[in-house]
Short mmCIF file of C-alpha atoms in Angstrom, two decimals:
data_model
loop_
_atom_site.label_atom_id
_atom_site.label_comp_id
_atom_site.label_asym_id
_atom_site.label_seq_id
_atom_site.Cartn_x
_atom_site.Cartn_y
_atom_site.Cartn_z
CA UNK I 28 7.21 -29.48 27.50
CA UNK I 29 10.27 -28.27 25.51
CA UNK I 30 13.39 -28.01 26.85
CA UNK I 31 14.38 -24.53 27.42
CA UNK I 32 17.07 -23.33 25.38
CA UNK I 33 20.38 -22.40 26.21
CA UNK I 34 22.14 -19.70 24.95
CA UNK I 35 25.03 -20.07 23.09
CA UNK I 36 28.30 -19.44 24.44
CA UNK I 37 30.14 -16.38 23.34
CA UNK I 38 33.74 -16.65 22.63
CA UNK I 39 36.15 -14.83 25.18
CA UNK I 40 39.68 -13.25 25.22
CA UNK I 41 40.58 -16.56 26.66
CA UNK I 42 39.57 -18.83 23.84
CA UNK I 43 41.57 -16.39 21.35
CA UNK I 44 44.36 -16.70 23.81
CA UNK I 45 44.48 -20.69 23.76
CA UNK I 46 43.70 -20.48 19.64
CA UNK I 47 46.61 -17.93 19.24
CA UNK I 48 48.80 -19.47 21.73
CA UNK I 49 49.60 -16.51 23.33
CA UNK I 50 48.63 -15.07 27.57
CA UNK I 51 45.23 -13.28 27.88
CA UNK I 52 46.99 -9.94 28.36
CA UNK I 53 49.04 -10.20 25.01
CA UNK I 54 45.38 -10.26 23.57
CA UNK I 55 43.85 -7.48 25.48
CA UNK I 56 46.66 -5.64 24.34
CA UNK I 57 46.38 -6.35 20.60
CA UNK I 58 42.51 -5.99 20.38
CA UNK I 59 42.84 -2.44 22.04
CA UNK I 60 45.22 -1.55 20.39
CA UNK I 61 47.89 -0.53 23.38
CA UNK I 62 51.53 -0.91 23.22
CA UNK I 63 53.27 -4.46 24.93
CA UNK I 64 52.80 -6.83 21.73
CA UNK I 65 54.89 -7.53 18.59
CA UNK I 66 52.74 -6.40 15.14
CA UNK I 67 53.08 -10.07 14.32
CA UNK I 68 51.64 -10.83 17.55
CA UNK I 69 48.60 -8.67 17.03
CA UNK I 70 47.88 -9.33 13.39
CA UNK I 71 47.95 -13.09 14.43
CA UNK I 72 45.33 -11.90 17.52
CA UNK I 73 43.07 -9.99 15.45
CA UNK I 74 42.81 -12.94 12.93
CA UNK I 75 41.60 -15.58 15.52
CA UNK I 76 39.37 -12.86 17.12
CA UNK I 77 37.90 -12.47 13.42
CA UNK I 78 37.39 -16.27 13.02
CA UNK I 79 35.74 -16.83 16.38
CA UNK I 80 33.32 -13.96 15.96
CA UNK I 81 34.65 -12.07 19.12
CA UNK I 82 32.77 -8.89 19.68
CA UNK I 83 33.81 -6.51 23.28
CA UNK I 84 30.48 -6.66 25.45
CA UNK I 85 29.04 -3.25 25.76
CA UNK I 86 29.83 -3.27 29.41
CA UNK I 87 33.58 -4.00 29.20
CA UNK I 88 33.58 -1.35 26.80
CA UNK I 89 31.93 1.36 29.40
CA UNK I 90 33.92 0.00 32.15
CA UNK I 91 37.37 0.88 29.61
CA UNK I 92 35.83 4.37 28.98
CA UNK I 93 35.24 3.42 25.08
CA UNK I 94 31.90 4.15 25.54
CA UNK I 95 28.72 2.45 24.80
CA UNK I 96 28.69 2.09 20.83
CA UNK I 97 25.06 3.33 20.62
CA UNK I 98 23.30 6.95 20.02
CA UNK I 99 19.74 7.39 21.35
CA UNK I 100 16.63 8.53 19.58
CA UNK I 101 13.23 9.35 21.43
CA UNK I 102 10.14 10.58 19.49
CA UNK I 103 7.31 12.13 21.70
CA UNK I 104 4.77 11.52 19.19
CA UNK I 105 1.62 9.33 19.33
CA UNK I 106 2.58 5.87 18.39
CA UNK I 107 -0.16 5.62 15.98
CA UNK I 108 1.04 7.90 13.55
CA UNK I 109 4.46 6.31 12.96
CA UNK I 110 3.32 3.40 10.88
CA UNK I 111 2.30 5.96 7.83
CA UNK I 112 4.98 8.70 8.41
CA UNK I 113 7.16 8.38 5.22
CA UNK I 114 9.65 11.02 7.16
CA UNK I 115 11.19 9.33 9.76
CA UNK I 116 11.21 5.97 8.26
CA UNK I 117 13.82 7.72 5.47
CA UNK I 118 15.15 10.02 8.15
CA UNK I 119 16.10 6.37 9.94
CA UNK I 120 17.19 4.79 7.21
CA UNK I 121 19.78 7.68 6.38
CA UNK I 122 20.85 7.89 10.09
CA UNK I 123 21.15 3.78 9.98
CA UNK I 124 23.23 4.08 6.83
CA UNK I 125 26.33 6.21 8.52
CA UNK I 126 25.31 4.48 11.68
CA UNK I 127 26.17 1.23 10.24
CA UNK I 128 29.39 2.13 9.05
CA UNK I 129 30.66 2.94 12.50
CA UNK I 130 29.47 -0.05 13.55
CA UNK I 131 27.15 2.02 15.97
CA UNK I 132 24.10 1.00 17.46
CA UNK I 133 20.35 2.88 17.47
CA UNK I 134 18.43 2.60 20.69
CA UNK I 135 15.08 3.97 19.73
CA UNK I 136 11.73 4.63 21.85
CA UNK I 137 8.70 6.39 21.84
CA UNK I 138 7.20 8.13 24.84
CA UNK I 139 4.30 9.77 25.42
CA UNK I 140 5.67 13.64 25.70
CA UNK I 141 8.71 15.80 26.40
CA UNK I 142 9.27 15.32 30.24
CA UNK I 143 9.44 12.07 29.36
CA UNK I 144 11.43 12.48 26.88
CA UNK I 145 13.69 14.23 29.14
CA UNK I 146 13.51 11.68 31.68
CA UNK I 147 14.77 8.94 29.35
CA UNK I 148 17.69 10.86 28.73
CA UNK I 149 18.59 11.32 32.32
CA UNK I 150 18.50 7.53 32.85
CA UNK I 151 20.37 6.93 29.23
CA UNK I 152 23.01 9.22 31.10
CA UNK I 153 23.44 7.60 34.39
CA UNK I 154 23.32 4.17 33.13
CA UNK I 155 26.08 5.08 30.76
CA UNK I 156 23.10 3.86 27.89
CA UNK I 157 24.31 5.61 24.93
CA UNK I 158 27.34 7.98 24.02
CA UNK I 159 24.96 10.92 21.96
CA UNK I 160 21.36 12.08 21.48
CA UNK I 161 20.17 12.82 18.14
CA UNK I 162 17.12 15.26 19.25
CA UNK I 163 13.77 15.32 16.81
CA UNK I 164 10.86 18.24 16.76
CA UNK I 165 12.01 21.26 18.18
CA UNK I 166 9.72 22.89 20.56
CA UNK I 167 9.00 27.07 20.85
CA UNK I 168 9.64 26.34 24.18
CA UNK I 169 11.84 23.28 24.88
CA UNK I 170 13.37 22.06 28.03
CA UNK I 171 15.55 19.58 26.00
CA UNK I 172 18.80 21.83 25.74
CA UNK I 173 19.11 22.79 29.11
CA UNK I 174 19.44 19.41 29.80
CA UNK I 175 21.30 18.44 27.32
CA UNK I 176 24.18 20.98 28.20
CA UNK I 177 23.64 20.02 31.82
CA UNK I 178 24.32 16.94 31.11
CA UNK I 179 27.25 16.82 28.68
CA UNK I 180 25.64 14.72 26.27
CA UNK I 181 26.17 15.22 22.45
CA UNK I 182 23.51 16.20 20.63
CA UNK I 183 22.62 16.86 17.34
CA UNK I 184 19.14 18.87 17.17
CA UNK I 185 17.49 17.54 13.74
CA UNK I 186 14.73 20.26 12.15
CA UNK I 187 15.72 23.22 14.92
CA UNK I 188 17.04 26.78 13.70
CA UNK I 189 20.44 27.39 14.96
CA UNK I 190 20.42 28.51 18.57
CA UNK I 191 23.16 30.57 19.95
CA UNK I 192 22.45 29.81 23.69
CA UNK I 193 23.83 26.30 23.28
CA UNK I 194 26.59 26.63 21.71
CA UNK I 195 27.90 23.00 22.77
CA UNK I 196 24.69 21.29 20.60
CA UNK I 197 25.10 20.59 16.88
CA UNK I 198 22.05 21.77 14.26
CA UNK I 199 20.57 20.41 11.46
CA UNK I 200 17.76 22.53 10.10
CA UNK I 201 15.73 22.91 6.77
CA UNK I 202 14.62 26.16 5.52
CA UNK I 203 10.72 25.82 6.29
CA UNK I 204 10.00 28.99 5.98
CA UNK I 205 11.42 30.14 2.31
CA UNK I 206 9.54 26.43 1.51
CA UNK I 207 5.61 27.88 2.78
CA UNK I 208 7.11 31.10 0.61
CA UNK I 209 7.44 29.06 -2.46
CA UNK I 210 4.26 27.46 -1.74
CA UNK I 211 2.41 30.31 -0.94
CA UNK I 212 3.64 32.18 -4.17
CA UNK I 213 2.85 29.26 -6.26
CA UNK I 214 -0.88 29.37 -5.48
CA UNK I 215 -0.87 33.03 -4.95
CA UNK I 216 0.31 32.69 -9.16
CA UNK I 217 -2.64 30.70 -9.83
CA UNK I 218 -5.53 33.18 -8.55
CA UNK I 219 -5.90 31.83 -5.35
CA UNK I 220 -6.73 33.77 -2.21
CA UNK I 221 -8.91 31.52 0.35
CA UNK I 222 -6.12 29.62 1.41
CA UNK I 223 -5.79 27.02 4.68
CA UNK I 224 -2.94 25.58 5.88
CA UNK I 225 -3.29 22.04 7.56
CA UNK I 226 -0.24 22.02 9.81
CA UNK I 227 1.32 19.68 12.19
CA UNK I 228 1.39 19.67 15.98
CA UNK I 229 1.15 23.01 17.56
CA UNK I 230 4.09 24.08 19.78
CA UNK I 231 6.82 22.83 17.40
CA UNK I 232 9.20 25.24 16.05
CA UNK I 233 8.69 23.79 12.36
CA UNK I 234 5.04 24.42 13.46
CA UNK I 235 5.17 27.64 13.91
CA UNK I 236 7.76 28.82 11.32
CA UNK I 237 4.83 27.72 8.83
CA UNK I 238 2.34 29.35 10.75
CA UNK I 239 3.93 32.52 10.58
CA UNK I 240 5.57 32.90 7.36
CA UNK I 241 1.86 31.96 5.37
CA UNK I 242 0.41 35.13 7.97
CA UNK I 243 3.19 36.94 6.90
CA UNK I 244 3.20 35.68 2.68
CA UNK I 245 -0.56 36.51 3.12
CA UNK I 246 -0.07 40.36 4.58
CA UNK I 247 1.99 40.61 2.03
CA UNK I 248 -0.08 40.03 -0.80
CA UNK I 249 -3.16 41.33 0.95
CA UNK I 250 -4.65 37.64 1.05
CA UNK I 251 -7.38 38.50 4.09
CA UNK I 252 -9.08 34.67 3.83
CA UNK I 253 -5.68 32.74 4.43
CA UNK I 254 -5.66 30.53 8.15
CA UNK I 255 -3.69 27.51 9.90
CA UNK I 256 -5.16 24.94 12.00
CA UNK I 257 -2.90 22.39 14.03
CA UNK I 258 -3.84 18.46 14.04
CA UNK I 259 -1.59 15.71 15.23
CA UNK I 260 -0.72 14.95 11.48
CA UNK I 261 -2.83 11.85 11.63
CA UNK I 262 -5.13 10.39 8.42
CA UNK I 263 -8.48 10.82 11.12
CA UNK I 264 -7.64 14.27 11.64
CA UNK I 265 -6.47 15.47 8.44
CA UNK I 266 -9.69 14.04 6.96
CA UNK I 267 -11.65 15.51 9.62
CA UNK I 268 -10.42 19.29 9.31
CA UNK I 269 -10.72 19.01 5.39
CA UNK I 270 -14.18 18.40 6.11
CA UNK I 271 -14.74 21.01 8.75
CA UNK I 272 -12.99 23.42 6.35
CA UNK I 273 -14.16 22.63 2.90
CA UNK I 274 -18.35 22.45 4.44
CA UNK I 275 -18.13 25.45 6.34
CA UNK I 276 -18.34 23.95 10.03
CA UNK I 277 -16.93 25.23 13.50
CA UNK I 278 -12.77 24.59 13.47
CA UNK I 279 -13.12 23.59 17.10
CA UNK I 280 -10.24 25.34 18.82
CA UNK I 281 -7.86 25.02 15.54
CA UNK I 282 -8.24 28.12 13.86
CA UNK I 283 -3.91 29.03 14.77
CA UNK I 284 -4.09 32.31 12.56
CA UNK I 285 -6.42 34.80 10.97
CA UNK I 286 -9.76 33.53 9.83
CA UNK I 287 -13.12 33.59 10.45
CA UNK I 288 -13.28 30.27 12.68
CA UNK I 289 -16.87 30.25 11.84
CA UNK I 290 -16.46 29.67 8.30
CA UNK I 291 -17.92 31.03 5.22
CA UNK I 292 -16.67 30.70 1.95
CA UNK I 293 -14.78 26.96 1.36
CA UNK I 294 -10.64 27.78 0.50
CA UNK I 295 -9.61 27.15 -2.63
CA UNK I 296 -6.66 25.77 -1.55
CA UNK I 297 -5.41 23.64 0.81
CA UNK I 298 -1.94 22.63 2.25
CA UNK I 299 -0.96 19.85 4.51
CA UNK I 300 1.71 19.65 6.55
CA UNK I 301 2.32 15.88 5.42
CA UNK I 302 1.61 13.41 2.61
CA UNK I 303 -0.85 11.48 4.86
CA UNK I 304 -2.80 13.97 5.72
CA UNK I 305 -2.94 15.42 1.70
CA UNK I 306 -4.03 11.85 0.16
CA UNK I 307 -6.73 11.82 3.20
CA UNK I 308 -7.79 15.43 2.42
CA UNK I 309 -8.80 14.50 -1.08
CA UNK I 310 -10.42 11.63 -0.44
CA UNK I 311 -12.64 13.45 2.07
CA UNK I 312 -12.82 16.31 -0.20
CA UNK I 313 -14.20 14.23 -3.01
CA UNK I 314 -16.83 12.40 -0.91
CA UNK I 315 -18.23 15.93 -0.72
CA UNK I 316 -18.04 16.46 -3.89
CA UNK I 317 -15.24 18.96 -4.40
CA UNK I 318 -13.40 18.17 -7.40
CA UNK I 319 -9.15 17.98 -7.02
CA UNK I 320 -8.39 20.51 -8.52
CA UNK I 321 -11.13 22.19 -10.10
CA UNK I 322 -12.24 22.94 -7.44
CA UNK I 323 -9.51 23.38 -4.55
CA UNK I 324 -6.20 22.69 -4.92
CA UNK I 325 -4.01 20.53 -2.62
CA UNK I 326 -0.06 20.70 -1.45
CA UNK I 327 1.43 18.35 0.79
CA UNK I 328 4.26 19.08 2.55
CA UNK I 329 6.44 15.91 2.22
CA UNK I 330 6.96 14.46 -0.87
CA UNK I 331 6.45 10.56 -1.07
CA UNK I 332 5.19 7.64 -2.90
CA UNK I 333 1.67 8.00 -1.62
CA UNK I 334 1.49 11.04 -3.62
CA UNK I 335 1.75 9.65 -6.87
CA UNK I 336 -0.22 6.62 -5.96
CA UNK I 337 -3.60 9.02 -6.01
CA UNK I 338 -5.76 10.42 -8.58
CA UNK I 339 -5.01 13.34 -9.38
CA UNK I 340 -1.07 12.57 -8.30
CA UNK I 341 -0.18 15.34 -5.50
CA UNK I 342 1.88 18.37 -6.19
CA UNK I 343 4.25 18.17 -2.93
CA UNK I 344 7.59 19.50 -1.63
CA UNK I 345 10.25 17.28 -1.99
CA UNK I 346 13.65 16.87 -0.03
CA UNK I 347 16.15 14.07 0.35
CA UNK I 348 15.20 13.34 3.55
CA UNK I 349 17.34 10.06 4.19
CA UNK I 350 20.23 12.35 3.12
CA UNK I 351 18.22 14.59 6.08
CA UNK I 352 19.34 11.86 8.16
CA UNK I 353 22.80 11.22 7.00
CA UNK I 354 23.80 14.50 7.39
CA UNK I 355 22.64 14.33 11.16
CA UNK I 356 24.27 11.27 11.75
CA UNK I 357 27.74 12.29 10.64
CA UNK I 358 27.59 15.49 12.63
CA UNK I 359 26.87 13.43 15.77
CA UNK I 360 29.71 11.09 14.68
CA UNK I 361 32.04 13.97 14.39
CA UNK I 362 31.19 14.63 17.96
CA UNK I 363 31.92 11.90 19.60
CA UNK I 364 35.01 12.12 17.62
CA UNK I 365 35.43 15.71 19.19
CA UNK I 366 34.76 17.48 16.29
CA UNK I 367 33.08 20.78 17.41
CA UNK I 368 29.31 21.47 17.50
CA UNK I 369 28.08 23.08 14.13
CA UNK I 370 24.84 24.64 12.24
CA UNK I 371 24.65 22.84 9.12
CA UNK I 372 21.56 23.60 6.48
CA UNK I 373 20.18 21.20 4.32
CA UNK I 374 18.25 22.71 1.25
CA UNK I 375 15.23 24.08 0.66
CA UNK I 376 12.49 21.38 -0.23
CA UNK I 377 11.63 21.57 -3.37
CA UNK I 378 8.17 22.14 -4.70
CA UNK I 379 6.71 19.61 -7.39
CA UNK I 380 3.87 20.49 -9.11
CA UNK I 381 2.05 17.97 -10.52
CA UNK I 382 -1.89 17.37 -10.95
CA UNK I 383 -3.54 18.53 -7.80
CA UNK I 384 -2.71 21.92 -8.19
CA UNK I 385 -4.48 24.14 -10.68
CA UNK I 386 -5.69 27.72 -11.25
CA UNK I 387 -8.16 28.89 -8.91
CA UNK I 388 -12.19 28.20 -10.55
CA UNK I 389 -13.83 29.91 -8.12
#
């Protein structure tokens, strides 16, 4: 057998002390930047520290009251639908990006729902884990906040409207509801009026802004065939309600808004609450023969390379979401700097039209 491995051996404030050739406390005292050492002295500290790769331990820095160096992120999503969401990996990778440059860590898991969401963030807390939250998918009704504020954690909510009962927690939201407007006027402009909206996880707050504005775009026009129905944004399920939809069949409990549940006439148009869902919705739409768009026309909600890597190329709303994730990231960093909590707005998505929408044939 192998032998086992050793780690190798970090340096220590001592080793920079016997390299500079000056007492342990001189360096402590130069690396943290606290009065008791000559500018010469610490310049010459700082310099060996550089060359020997020295990097404070995450616990000496919690036992100095520094803090931990690392923000948390917990998704209560099913772990199976991460590997295809083109969302959060660019909401990440704009989050990583200002992360990076405060030399701050991301401690990231996924749980299984929102108590135990909350329950990771009681155990971050009391084992000093992380310094701020950044807090994904609002809920309607959300238990997150209270905590939150009970806690004393900072927070930035990503994708919630501003909420005026936590004062202390930091927003970053996205219109979703003047997007569905734009989307619903778009297709209303092209003669259609059987529309169905393929939406995300019910009980979100992004959820059900989308859910209620189409009800309330369709009332508005008059637009009597227009309904939602809620998946868990998956491929499976996006495929499966197209085909429930488009053939007439039984929306098993997902019929959210107006509707005949039981069918009848196919929609003419279709809208998915994500780019996954949309490229699965026309292939399952063609294998019944519907033609894209001559016969239905399809939206997807985020706007990614998947949707120009399908014939026809999706029409889709577009945002800059890794600058989605930026923006969250420096209002959290602005936090921990003491900066105070804030609302900030990204803008509207954007809707693209391209080849999968088309005037209504029917």
């Amino acid at each position: 057998m192998p032998a086992k491995r050793s780690p190798a051996r970090r340096p220590t404030m001592k080793d920079i002390a016997q390299r500079a050739g000056v007492s342990e406390s001189a360096v402590s005292f130069a690396l943290n930047d606290r009065p008791g050492v000559s500018e010469i002295t610490r310049d010459r500290v700082r310099r060996v520290a550089e060359q020997l790769g020295w990097r404070p331990s995450t616990a000496a820095r919690q036992l100095s009251g520094e803090g931990a160096a690392t923000v948390g992120l917990v998704l209560a999503r099913p772990a199976d639908t991460l590997g295809v969401d083109s969302f959060f990996l660019q909401l990440i990778s704009g989050i990583q990006e200002v992360l990076a440059e405060r030399h701050l860590g991301l401690l990231f898991q996924v749980v299984e729902d929102v108590d135990d969401e909350c329950a990771v963030y009681r155990r971050w807390w009391a084992e000093h884990r992380v310094d701020g939250v950044l807090v994904v998918d609002p809920r309607t009704d959300d238990a997150r906040p209270d905590l939150l504020d009970e806690l004393g954690l900072p927070a930035v909510v990503i994708g919630g409207a501003p909420d005026a009962r936590h004062p202390g927690l930091s927003t970053v939201w996205a219109d979703d509801a003047g997007a569905m407007a734009a989307v619903v006027d778009e297709l209303s402009a092209l003669g259609h009026r059987r529309i169905v909206h393929i939406a995300g996880l019910p009980g979100l707050a992004h959820t059900e802004r989308r859910i209620r504005t189409l009800r309330a775009e369709a009332e508005r026009r008059g637009l009597a065939e227009v309904r939602s129905v809620t998946t868990d944004y998956s491929d499976a399920e996006g495929a499966a309600v197209t085909r429930r939809v488009l053939g007439g069949g039984v929306l098993e409990g997902g019929v959210a808004e107006g509707g005949d549940p039981k069918g009848g006439s196919p929609p003419t148009a279709l809208i998915y609450d994500n780019d996954v869902m949309a490229v699965a919705g026309v292939a399952a739409a063609t294998e019944l023969g519907f033609s894209v768009p001559g016969d239905v026309s399809v939206v997807a909600w985020e706007d990614s390379a998947l949707c120009r890597m399908v014939k026809p190329w999706l029409s889709a709303l577009s945002r800059d979401t890794v600058e989605f994730g930026r923006t969250a990231a420096k209002e959290l960093t602005s936090l921990l700097d003491g900066g105070p909590a804030r609302a900030v707005r990204v803008p509207v998505p954007r809707l693209i039209s391209r080849e999968s929408t088309g005037p209504c044939g029917a």
